[in-house]
Short mmCIF file of C-alpha atoms in Angstrom, two decimals:
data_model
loop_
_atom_site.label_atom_id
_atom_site.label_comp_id
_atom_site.label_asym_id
_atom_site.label_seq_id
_atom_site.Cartn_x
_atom_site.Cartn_y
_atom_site.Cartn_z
CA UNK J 250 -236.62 29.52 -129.58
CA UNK J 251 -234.72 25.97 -129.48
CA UNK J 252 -233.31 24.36 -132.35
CA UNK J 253 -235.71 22.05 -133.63
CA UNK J 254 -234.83 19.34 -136.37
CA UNK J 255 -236.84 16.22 -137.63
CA UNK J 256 -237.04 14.17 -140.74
CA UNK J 257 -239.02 15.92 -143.53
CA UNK J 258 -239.58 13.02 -145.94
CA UNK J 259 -241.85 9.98 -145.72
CA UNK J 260 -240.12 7.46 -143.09
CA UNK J 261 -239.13 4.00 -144.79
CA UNK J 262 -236.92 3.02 -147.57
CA UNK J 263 -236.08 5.61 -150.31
CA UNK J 264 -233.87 6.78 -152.61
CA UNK J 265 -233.25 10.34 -150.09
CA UNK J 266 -234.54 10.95 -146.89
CA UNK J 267 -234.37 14.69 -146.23
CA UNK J 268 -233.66 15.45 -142.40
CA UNK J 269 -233.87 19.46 -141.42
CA UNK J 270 -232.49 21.72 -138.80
CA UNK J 271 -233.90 24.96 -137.66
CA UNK J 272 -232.80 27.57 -135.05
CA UNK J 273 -229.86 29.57 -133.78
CA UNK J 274 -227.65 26.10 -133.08
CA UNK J 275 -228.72 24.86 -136.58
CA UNK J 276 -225.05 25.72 -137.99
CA UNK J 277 -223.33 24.71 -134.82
CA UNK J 278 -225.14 21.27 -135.27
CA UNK J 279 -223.83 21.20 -139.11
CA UNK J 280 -220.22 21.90 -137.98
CA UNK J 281 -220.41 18.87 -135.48
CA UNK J 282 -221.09 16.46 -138.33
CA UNK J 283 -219.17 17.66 -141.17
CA UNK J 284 -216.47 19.71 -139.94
CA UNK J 285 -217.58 22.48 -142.82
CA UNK J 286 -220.02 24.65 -143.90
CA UNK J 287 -221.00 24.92 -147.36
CA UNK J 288 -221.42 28.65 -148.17
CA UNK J 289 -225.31 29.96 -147.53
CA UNK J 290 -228.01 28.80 -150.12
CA UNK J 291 -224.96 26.42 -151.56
CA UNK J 292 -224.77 22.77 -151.55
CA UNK J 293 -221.92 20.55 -150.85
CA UNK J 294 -221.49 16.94 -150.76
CA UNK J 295 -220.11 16.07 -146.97
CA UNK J 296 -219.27 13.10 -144.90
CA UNK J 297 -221.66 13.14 -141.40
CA UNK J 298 -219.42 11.97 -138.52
CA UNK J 299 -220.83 11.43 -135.15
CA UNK J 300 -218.40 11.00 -132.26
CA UNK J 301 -215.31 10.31 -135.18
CA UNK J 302 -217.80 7.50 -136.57
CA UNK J 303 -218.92 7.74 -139.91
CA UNK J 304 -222.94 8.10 -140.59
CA UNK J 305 -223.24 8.53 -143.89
CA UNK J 306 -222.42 11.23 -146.96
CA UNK J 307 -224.69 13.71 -147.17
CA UNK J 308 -225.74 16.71 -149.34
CA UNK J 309 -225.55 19.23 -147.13
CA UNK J 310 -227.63 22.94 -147.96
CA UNK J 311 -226.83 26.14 -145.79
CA UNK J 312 -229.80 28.31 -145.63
CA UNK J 313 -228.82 32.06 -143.50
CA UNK J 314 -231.81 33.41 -141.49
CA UNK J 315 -234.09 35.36 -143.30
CA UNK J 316 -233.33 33.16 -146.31
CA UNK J 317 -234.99 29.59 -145.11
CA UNK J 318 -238.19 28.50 -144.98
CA UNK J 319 -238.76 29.43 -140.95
CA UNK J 320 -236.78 32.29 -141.60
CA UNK J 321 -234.16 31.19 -139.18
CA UNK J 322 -230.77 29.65 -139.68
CA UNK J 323 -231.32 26.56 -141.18
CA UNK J 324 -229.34 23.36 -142.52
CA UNK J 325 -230.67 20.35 -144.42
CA UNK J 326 -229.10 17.01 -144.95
CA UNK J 327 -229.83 14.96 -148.19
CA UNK J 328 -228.76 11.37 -146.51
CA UNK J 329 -229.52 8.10 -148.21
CA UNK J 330 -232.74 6.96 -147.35
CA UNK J 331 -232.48 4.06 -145.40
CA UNK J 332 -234.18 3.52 -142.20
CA UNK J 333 -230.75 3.05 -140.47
CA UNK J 334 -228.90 6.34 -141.79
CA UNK J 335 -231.56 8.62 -140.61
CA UNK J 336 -232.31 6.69 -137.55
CA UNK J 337 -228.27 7.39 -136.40
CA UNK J 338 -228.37 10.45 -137.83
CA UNK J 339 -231.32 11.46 -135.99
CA UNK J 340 -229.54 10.36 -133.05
CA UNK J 341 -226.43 12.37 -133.33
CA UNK J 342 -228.83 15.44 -133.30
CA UNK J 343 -230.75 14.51 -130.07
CA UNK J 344 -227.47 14.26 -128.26
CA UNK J 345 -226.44 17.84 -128.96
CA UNK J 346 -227.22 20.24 -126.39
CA UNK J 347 -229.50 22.72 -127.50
CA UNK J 348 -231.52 20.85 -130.38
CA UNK J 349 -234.64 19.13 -130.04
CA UNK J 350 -237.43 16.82 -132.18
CA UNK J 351 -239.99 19.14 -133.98
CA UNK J 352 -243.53 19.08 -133.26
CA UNK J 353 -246.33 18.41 -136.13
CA UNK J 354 -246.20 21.51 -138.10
CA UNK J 355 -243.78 23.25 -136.00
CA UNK J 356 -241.63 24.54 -138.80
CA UNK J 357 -244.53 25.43 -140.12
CA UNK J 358 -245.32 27.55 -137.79
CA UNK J 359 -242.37 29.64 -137.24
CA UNK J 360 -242.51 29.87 -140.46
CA UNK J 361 -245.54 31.77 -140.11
CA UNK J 362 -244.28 33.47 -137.05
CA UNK J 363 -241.25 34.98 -138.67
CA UNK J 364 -243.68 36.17 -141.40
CA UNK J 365 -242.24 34.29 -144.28
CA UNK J 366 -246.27 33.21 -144.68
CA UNK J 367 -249.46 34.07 -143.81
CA UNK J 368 -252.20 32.08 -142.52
CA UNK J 369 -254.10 31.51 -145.99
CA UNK J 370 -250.71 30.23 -147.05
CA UNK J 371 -250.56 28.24 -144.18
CA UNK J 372 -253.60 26.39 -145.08
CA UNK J 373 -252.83 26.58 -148.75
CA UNK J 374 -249.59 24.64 -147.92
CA UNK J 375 -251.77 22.10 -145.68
CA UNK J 376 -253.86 21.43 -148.62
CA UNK J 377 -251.24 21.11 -151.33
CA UNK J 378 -249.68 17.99 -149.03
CA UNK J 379 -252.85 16.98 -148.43
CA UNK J 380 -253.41 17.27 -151.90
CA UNK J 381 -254.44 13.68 -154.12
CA UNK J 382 -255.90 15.03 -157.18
CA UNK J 383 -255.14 17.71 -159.80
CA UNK J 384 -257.84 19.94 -158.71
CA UNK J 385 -256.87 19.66 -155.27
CA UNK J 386 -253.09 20.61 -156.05
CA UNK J 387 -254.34 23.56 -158.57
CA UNK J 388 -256.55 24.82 -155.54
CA UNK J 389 -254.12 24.35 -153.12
CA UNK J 390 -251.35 25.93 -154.70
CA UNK J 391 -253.31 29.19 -155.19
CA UNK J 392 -253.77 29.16 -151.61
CA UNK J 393 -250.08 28.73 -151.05
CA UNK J 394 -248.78 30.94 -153.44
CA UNK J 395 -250.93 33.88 -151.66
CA UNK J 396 -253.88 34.36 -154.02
CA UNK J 397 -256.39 34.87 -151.37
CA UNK J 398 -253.75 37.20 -149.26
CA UNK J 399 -253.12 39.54 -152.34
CA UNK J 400 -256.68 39.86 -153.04
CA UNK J 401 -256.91 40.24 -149.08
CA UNK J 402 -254.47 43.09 -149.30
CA UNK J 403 -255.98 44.61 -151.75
CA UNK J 404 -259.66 44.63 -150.37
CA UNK J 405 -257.63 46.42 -146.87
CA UNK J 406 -256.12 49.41 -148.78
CA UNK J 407 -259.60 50.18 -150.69
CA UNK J 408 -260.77 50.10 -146.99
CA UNK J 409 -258.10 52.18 -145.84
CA UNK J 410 -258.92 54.60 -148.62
CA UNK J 411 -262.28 54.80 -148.00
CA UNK J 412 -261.65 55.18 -143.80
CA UNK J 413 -259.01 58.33 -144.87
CA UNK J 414 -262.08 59.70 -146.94
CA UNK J 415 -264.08 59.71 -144.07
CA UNK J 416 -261.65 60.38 -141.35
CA UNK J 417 -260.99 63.76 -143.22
CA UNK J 418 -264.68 64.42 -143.14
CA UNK J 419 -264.42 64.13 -139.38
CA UNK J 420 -261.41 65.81 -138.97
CA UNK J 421 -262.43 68.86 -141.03
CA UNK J 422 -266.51 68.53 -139.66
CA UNK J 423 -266.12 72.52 -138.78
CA UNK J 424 -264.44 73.52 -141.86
CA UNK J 425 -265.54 73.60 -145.67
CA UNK J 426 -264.67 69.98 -147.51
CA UNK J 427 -264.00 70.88 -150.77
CA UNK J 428 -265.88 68.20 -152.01
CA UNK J 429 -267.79 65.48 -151.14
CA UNK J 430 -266.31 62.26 -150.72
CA UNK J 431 -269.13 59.93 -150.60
CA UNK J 432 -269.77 58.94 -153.76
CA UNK J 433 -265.76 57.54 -153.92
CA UNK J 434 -266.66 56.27 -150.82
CA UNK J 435 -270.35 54.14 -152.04
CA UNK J 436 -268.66 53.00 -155.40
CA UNK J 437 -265.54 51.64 -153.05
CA UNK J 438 -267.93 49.66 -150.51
CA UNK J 439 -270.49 48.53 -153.15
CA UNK J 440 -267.28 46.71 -155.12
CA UNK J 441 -266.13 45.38 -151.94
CA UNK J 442 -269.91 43.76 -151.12
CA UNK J 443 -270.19 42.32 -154.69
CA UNK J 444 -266.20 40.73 -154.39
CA UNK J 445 -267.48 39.07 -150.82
CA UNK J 446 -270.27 38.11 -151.79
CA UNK J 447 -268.47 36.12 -154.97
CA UNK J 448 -266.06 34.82 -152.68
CA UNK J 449 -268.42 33.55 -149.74
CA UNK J 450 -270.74 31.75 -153.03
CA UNK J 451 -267.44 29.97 -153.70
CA UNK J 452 -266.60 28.65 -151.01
CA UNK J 453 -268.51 25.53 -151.12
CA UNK J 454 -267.66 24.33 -154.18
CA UNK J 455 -263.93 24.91 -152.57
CA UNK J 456 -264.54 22.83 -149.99
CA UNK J 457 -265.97 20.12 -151.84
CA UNK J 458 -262.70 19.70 -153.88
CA UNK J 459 -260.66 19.29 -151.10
CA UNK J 460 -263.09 17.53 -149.19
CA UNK J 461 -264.46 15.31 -152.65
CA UNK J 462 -267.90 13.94 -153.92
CA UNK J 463 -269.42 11.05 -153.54
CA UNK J 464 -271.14 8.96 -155.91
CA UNK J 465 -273.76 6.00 -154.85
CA UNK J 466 -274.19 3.41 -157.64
CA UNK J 467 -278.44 2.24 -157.19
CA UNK J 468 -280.26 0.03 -158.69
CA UNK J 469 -282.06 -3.21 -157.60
CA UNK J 470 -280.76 -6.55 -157.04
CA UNK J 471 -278.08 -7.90 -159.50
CA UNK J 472 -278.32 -4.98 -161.61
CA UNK J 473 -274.88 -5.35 -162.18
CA UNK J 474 -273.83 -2.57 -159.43
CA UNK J 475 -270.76 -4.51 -157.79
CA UNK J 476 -269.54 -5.22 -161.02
CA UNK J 477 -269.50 -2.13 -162.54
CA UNK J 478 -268.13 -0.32 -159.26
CA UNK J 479 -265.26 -3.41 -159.61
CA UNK J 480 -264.60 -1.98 -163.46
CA UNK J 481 -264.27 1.40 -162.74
CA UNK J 482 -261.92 0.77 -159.46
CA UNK J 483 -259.82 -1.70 -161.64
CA UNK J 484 -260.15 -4.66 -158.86
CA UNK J 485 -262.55 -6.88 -157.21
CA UNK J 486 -263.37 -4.33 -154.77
CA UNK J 487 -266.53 -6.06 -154.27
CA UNK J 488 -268.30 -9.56 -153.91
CA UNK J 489 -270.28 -10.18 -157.24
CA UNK J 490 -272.61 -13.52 -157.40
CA UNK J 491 -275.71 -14.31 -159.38
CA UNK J 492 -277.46 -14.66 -156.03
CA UNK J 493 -279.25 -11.44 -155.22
CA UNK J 494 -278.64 -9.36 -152.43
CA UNK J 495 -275.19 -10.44 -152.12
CA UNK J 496 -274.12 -6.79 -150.91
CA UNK J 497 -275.66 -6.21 -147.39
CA UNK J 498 -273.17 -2.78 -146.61
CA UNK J 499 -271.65 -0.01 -148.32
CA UNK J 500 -268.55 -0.27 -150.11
CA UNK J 501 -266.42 2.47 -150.85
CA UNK J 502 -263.76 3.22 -153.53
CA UNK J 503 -262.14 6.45 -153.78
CA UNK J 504 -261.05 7.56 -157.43
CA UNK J 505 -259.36 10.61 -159.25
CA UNK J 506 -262.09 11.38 -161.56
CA UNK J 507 -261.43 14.48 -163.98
CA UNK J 508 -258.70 15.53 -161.18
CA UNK J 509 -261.85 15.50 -158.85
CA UNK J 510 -261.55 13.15 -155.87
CA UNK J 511 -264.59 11.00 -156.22
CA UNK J 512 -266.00 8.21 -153.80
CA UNK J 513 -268.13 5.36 -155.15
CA UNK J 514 -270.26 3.78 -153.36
CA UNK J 515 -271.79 0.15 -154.47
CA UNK J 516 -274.51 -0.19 -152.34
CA UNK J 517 -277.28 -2.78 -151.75
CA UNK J 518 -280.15 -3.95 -154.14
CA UNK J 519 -283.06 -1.93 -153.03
CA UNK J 520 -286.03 -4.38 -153.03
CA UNK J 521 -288.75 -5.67 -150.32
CA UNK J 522 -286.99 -8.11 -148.11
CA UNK J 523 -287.92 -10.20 -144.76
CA UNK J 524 -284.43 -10.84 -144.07
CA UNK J 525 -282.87 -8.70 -141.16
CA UNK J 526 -279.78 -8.28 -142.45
CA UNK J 527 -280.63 -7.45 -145.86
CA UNK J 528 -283.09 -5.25 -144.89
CA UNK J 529 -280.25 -3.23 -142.49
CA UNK J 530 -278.06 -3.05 -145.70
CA UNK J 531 -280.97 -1.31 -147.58
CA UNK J 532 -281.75 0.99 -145.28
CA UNK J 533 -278.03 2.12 -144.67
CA UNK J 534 -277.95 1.97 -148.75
CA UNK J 535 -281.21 4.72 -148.82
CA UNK J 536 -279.19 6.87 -146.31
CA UNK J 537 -276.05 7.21 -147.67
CA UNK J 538 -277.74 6.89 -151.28
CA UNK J 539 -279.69 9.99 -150.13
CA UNK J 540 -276.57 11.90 -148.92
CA UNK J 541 -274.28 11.36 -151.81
CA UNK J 542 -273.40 14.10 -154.13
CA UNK J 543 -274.78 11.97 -157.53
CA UNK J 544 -276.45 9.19 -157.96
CA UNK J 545 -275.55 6.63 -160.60
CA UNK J 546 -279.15 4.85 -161.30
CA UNK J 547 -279.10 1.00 -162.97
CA UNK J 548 -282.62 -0.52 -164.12
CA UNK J 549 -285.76 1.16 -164.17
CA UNK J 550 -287.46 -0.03 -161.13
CA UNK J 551 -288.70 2.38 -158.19
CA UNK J 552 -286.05 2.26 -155.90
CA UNK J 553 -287.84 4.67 -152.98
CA UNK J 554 -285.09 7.06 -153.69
CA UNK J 555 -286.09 10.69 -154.17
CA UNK J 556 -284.01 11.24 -158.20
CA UNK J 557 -282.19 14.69 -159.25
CA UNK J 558 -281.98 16.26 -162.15
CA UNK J 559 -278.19 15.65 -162.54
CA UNK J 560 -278.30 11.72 -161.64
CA UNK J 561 -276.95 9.71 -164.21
CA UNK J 562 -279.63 6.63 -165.82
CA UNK J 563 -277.57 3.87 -166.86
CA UNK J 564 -278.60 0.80 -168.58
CA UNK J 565 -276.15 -2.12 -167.56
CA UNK J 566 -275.64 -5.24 -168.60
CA UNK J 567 -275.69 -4.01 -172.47
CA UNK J 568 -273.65 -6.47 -173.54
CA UNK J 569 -276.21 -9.23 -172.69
CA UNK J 570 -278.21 -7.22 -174.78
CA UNK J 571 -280.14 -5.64 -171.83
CA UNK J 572 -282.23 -2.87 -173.19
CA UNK J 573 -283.16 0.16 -171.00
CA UNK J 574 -283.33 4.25 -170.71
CA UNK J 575 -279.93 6.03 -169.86
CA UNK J 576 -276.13 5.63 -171.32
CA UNK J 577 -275.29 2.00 -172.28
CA UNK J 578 -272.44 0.40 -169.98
CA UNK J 579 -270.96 -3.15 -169.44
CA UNK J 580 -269.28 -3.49 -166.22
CA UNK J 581 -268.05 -7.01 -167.59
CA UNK J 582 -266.56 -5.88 -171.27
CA UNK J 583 -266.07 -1.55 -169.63
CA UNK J 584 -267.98 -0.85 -172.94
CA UNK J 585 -269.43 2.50 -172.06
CA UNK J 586 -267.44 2.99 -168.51
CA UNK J 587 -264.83 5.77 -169.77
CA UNK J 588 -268.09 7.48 -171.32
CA UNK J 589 -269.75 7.03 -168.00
CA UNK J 590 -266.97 8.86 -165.91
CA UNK J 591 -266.96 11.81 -168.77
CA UNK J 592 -270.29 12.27 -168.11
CA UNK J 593 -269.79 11.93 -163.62
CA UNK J 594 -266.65 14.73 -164.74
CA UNK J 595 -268.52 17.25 -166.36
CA UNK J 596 -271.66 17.20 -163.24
CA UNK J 597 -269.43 17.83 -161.14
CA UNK J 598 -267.13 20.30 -162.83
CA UNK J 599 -269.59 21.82 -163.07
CA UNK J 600 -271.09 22.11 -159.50
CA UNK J 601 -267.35 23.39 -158.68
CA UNK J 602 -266.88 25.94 -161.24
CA UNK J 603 -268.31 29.11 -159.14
CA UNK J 604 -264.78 27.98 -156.90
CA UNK J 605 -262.78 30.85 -156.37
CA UNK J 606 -259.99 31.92 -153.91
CA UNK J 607 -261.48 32.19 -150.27
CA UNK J 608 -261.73 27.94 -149.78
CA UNK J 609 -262.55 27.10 -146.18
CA UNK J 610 -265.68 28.11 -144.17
CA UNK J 611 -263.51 30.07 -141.92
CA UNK J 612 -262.70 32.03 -145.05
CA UNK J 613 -266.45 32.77 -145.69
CA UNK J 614 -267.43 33.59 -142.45
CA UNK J 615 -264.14 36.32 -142.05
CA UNK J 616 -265.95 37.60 -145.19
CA UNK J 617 -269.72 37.46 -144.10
CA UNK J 618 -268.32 39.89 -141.13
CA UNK J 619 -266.48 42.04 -143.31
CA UNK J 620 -270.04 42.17 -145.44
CA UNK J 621 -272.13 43.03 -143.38
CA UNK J 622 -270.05 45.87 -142.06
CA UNK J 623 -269.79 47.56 -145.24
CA UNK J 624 -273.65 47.07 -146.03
CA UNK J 625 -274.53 48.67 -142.60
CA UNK J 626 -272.17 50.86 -143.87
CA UNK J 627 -273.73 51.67 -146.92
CA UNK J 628 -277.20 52.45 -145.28
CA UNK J 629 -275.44 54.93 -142.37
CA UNK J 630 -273.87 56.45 -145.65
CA UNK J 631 -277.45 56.85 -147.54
CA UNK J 632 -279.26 58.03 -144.60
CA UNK J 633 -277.38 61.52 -144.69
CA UNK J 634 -276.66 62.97 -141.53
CA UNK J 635 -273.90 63.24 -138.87
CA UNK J 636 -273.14 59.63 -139.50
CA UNK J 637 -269.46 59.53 -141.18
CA UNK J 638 -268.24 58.47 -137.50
CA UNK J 639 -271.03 55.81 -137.32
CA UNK J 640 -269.62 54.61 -141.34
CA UNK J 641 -265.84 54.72 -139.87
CA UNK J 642 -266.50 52.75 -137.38
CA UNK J 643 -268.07 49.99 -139.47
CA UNK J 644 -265.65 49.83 -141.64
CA UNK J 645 -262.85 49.17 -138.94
CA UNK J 646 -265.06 46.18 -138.22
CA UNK J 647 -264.36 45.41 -141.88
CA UNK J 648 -260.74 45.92 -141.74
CA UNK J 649 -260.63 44.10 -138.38
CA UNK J 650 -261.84 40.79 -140.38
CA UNK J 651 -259.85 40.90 -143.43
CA UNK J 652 -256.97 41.20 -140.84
CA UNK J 653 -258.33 37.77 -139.41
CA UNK J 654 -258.50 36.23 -142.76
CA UNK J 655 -254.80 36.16 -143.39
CA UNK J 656 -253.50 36.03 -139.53
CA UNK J 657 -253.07 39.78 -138.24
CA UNK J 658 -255.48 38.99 -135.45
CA UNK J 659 -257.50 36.61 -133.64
CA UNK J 660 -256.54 33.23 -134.70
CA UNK J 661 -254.56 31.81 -131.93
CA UNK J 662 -257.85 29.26 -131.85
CA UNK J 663 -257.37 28.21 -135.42
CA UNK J 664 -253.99 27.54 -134.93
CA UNK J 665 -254.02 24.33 -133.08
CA UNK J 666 -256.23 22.31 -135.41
CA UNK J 667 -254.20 23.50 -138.85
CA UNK J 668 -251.09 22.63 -137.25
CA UNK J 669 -251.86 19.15 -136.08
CA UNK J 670 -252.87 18.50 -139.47
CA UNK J 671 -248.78 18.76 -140.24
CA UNK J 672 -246.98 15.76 -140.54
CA UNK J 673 -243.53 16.10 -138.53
CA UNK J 674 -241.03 17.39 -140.38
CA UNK J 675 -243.33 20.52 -141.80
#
C-alpha cells in the first residue's frame, strides 16, 4: 500500500500539532528530514530540514511494523503547532516520491486491515472521538477497548463447542455415542438466546447515549419558558419579553446533563391564536413537543399535548410568588434549576440503564440473526429425530453472524459510512 501521512490533530493554532506517517517509505521519509532515526517506540528531539532549510524541531517517535497503530512502519512528528510549521512540513512530505495525503479514516482502516482492531473497535474508536459527554466516552471506550468482541469471542467458541457436539453425532451416526450430547448442547444454546436477547434490549438505550435526548420545555404563553431554557444554558439563548408569544420557532440548546447529552428545546406558548405565524410556531412546537424524549411542563393549563408519566410539572415563576403543582423553579433567581436537572438526570438514567455492550442497530440485528438460529435450533433439537444435521446447520448461521458482528465477514457495505465519519488524520 502507499505511504500515507496527514495531520492528526485539530488544524489551527496550538500548543502541538501531531503530523503522522504510515507505510513502507514512512522511515525513509523520517531520514529525509532529520538525518536520524530515533530507535523504535523511542522518542528523540530532532531538527526537520527540507531541501537543507530548516522547518522546525520536532519530537520525533519511531514506531516498527507490527508495533504502530496501522501495524505498519510508522513515524510521528510532535511539531509546534502553528499553522505555518505543519503547512511546510506537510509540504516536504507531498514532494517525496512514494507518500501521499490520507483519506478520512484511512489509518483507521489499515488499522483494521492489519488486524490490530476489529470492527466493534472500529466503531468504539468512532464514538470515543465523537464522544461529548461522560457517558458517551464510558460507552465508547468499552467499545474500543473490545468489550463487545470478547464477549463476541466468547459466544463463537460455546458455538463451536456445541457444532463439535453435534458434528460427532454425525460423524459417529452408525456407531454407539457413548452418551448423549444434547442436553450440553440445549443448556449451551438456551444461555446464548437469553445473552442476545439482553444485548438486542440494550441496544436502544445505547444508541440514545450516543445519539442524546431531547427535552421540550411547554407551557403557555410567558410561562417563563425562554427564561428558564436561558438559565439552564447560561446565556440569552433566547428572546424573552413580557409580550406573549414572543417565540414563534424552536430553539435548541444542547447540554451535558448527568454526562447525558441533552437537547432543550424552548418552544412556543401553546394557546388559540389567529395569527399565521404564531399559529405555524405552535404547531411545529406540538410536533417536536410530541417527539421529544421528556417533557418539561410550566403552568397548569391544557396544552393539547398528550402527558407521560415521567414528564416533569414545574411551577415557574416561584419567586414572584407564583403558586402551582410540580417542583418550584425561578428561571430569573435559578432557585430550583440544579434540582430541576437532578430530577431530568435520574429519568433518563434511568431509561439508559438496561445499556449494555452491543450499541448500534447493526449490532442488534447481527444478534437477532444469530437468535433466531439457535431458537430454530432449539426446536430441531426437541423434536427428536434425524435432525442433528438440520441443528448444525443452524448454528453455522449463528456463527456466520457473530463473525459479522466484529468484521470476519460481510461488511465491506458498512465500511464506507464508518469511515467517512473519520476526520483525516485517523
Amino acid at each position: 500500500m502507499d505511504t500515507i501521512y496527514a495531520l492528526a490533530t485539530a488544524p489551527g493554532r496550538a500548543g502541538v500539532a501531531v503530523v503522522r506517517v504510515s507505510g513502507s517509505e514512512a522511515w525513509a521519509a523520517c531520514r529525509r528530514l532529520c538525518g536520524s532515526l530515533p530507535g523504535p517506540r523511542r522518542a528523540a528531539i530532532r531538527p526537520l530540514r527540507d531541501a537543507g532549510e530548516l522547518i522546525d524541531e520536532a519530537l520525533v517517535l519511531v514506531f516498527e511494523a507490527g508495533a504502530s497503530f496501522t501495524g505498519e512502519a510508522s513515524v510521528e512528528f510532535q511539531t509546534h503547532g502553528s499553522p505555518a510549521v505543519v503547512s511546510r512540513l506537510l509540504a516536504a512530505l507531498s514532494g517525496m516520491d512514494g507518500l501521499r495525503a490520507a483519506e478520512a479514516g484511512e489509518f483507521t482502516r489499515r488499522a483494521l486491515e492489519n488486524e490490530r482492531l476489529d470492527l466493534a473497535q472500529v466503531e468504539g474508536l468512532a464514538d470515543l472521538i465523537d464522544a461529548e459527554t461522560e457517558a458517551q466516552r464510558q460507552q465508547a471506550l468499552q467499545g474500543f477497548t473490545g468489550a463487545l468482541s470478547r464477549k463476541a469471542e466468547d459466544w463463537r467458541a460455546s458455538l463451536l463447542r456445541a457444532a463439535a457436539l453435534l458434528e460427532a453425532t454425525i460423524d459417529f451416526a452408525d456407531e454407539e455415542v457413548p452418551e448423549d450430547v444434547s442436553p450440553e448442547v440445549h443448556e449451551i444454546l438456551a444461555d446464548l438466546v437469553t445473552s442476545f436477547r439482553t444485548e438486542i434490549a440494550g441496544v436502544g438505550a445505547a444508541e440514545q447515549i450516543r445519539h442524546g435526548f431531547e427535552v421540550a420545555i411547554v407551557g403557555p404563553p410567558n410561562a417563563g419558558k425562554s427564561t428558564l431554557l436561558n438559565r439552564l444554558s447560561g446565556r440569552d439563548a433566547a428572546i424573552t419579553s413580557e409580550i406573549a408569544g414572543t417565540t414563534r420557532d424552536v430553539i435548541e440548546v444542547r447540554m451535558d446533563v448527568g454526562g447525558m447529552p441533552v437537547t432543550f428545546l424552548d418552544t412556543a406558548g401553546m394557546r388559540e391564536t389567529e395569527d399565521e405565524i404564531e399559529s405555524l410556531g405552535i404547531d411545529r412546537a406540538r410536533k417536536r413537543a410530541e417527539a421529544a424524549d421528556l417533557r418539561i411542563i410550566l403552568g397548569e393549563d391544557d396544552l393539547g399535548v398528550e402527558l407521560r408519566e415521567e414528564d416533569v410539572r414545574v411551577a415557574a415563576k416561584c419567586d414572584l410568588g407564583v403558586v402551582g403543582s410540580g417542583l418550584p423553579v425561578s428561571g430569573e433567581t435559578g432557585e430550583g434549576v440544579s434540582e430541576l436537572l437532578s430530577l431530568v438526570s435520574d429519568v433518563l438514567a434511568d431509561r439508559v440503564s438496561g445499556a449494555g455492550t452491543a450499541t448500534r442497530l447493526r449490532h442488534a440485528e447481527a444478534l437477532k440473526v444469530s437468535s433466531e438460529a439457535l431458537e430454530l435450533a432449539q426446536e430441531w433439537l426437541y423434536s427428536g429425530g434425524d435432525s442433528a444435521e438440520l441443528v448444525a446447520e443452524n448454528l453455522r448461521v449463528a456463527i456466520r453472524a457473530l463473525d459479522s458482528l466484529v468484521g470476519r465477514i460481510g461488511v465491506e457495505d458498512v465500511l464506507g459510512e464508518i469511515f467517512s465519519s473519520f476526520c483525516i488524520g485517523k
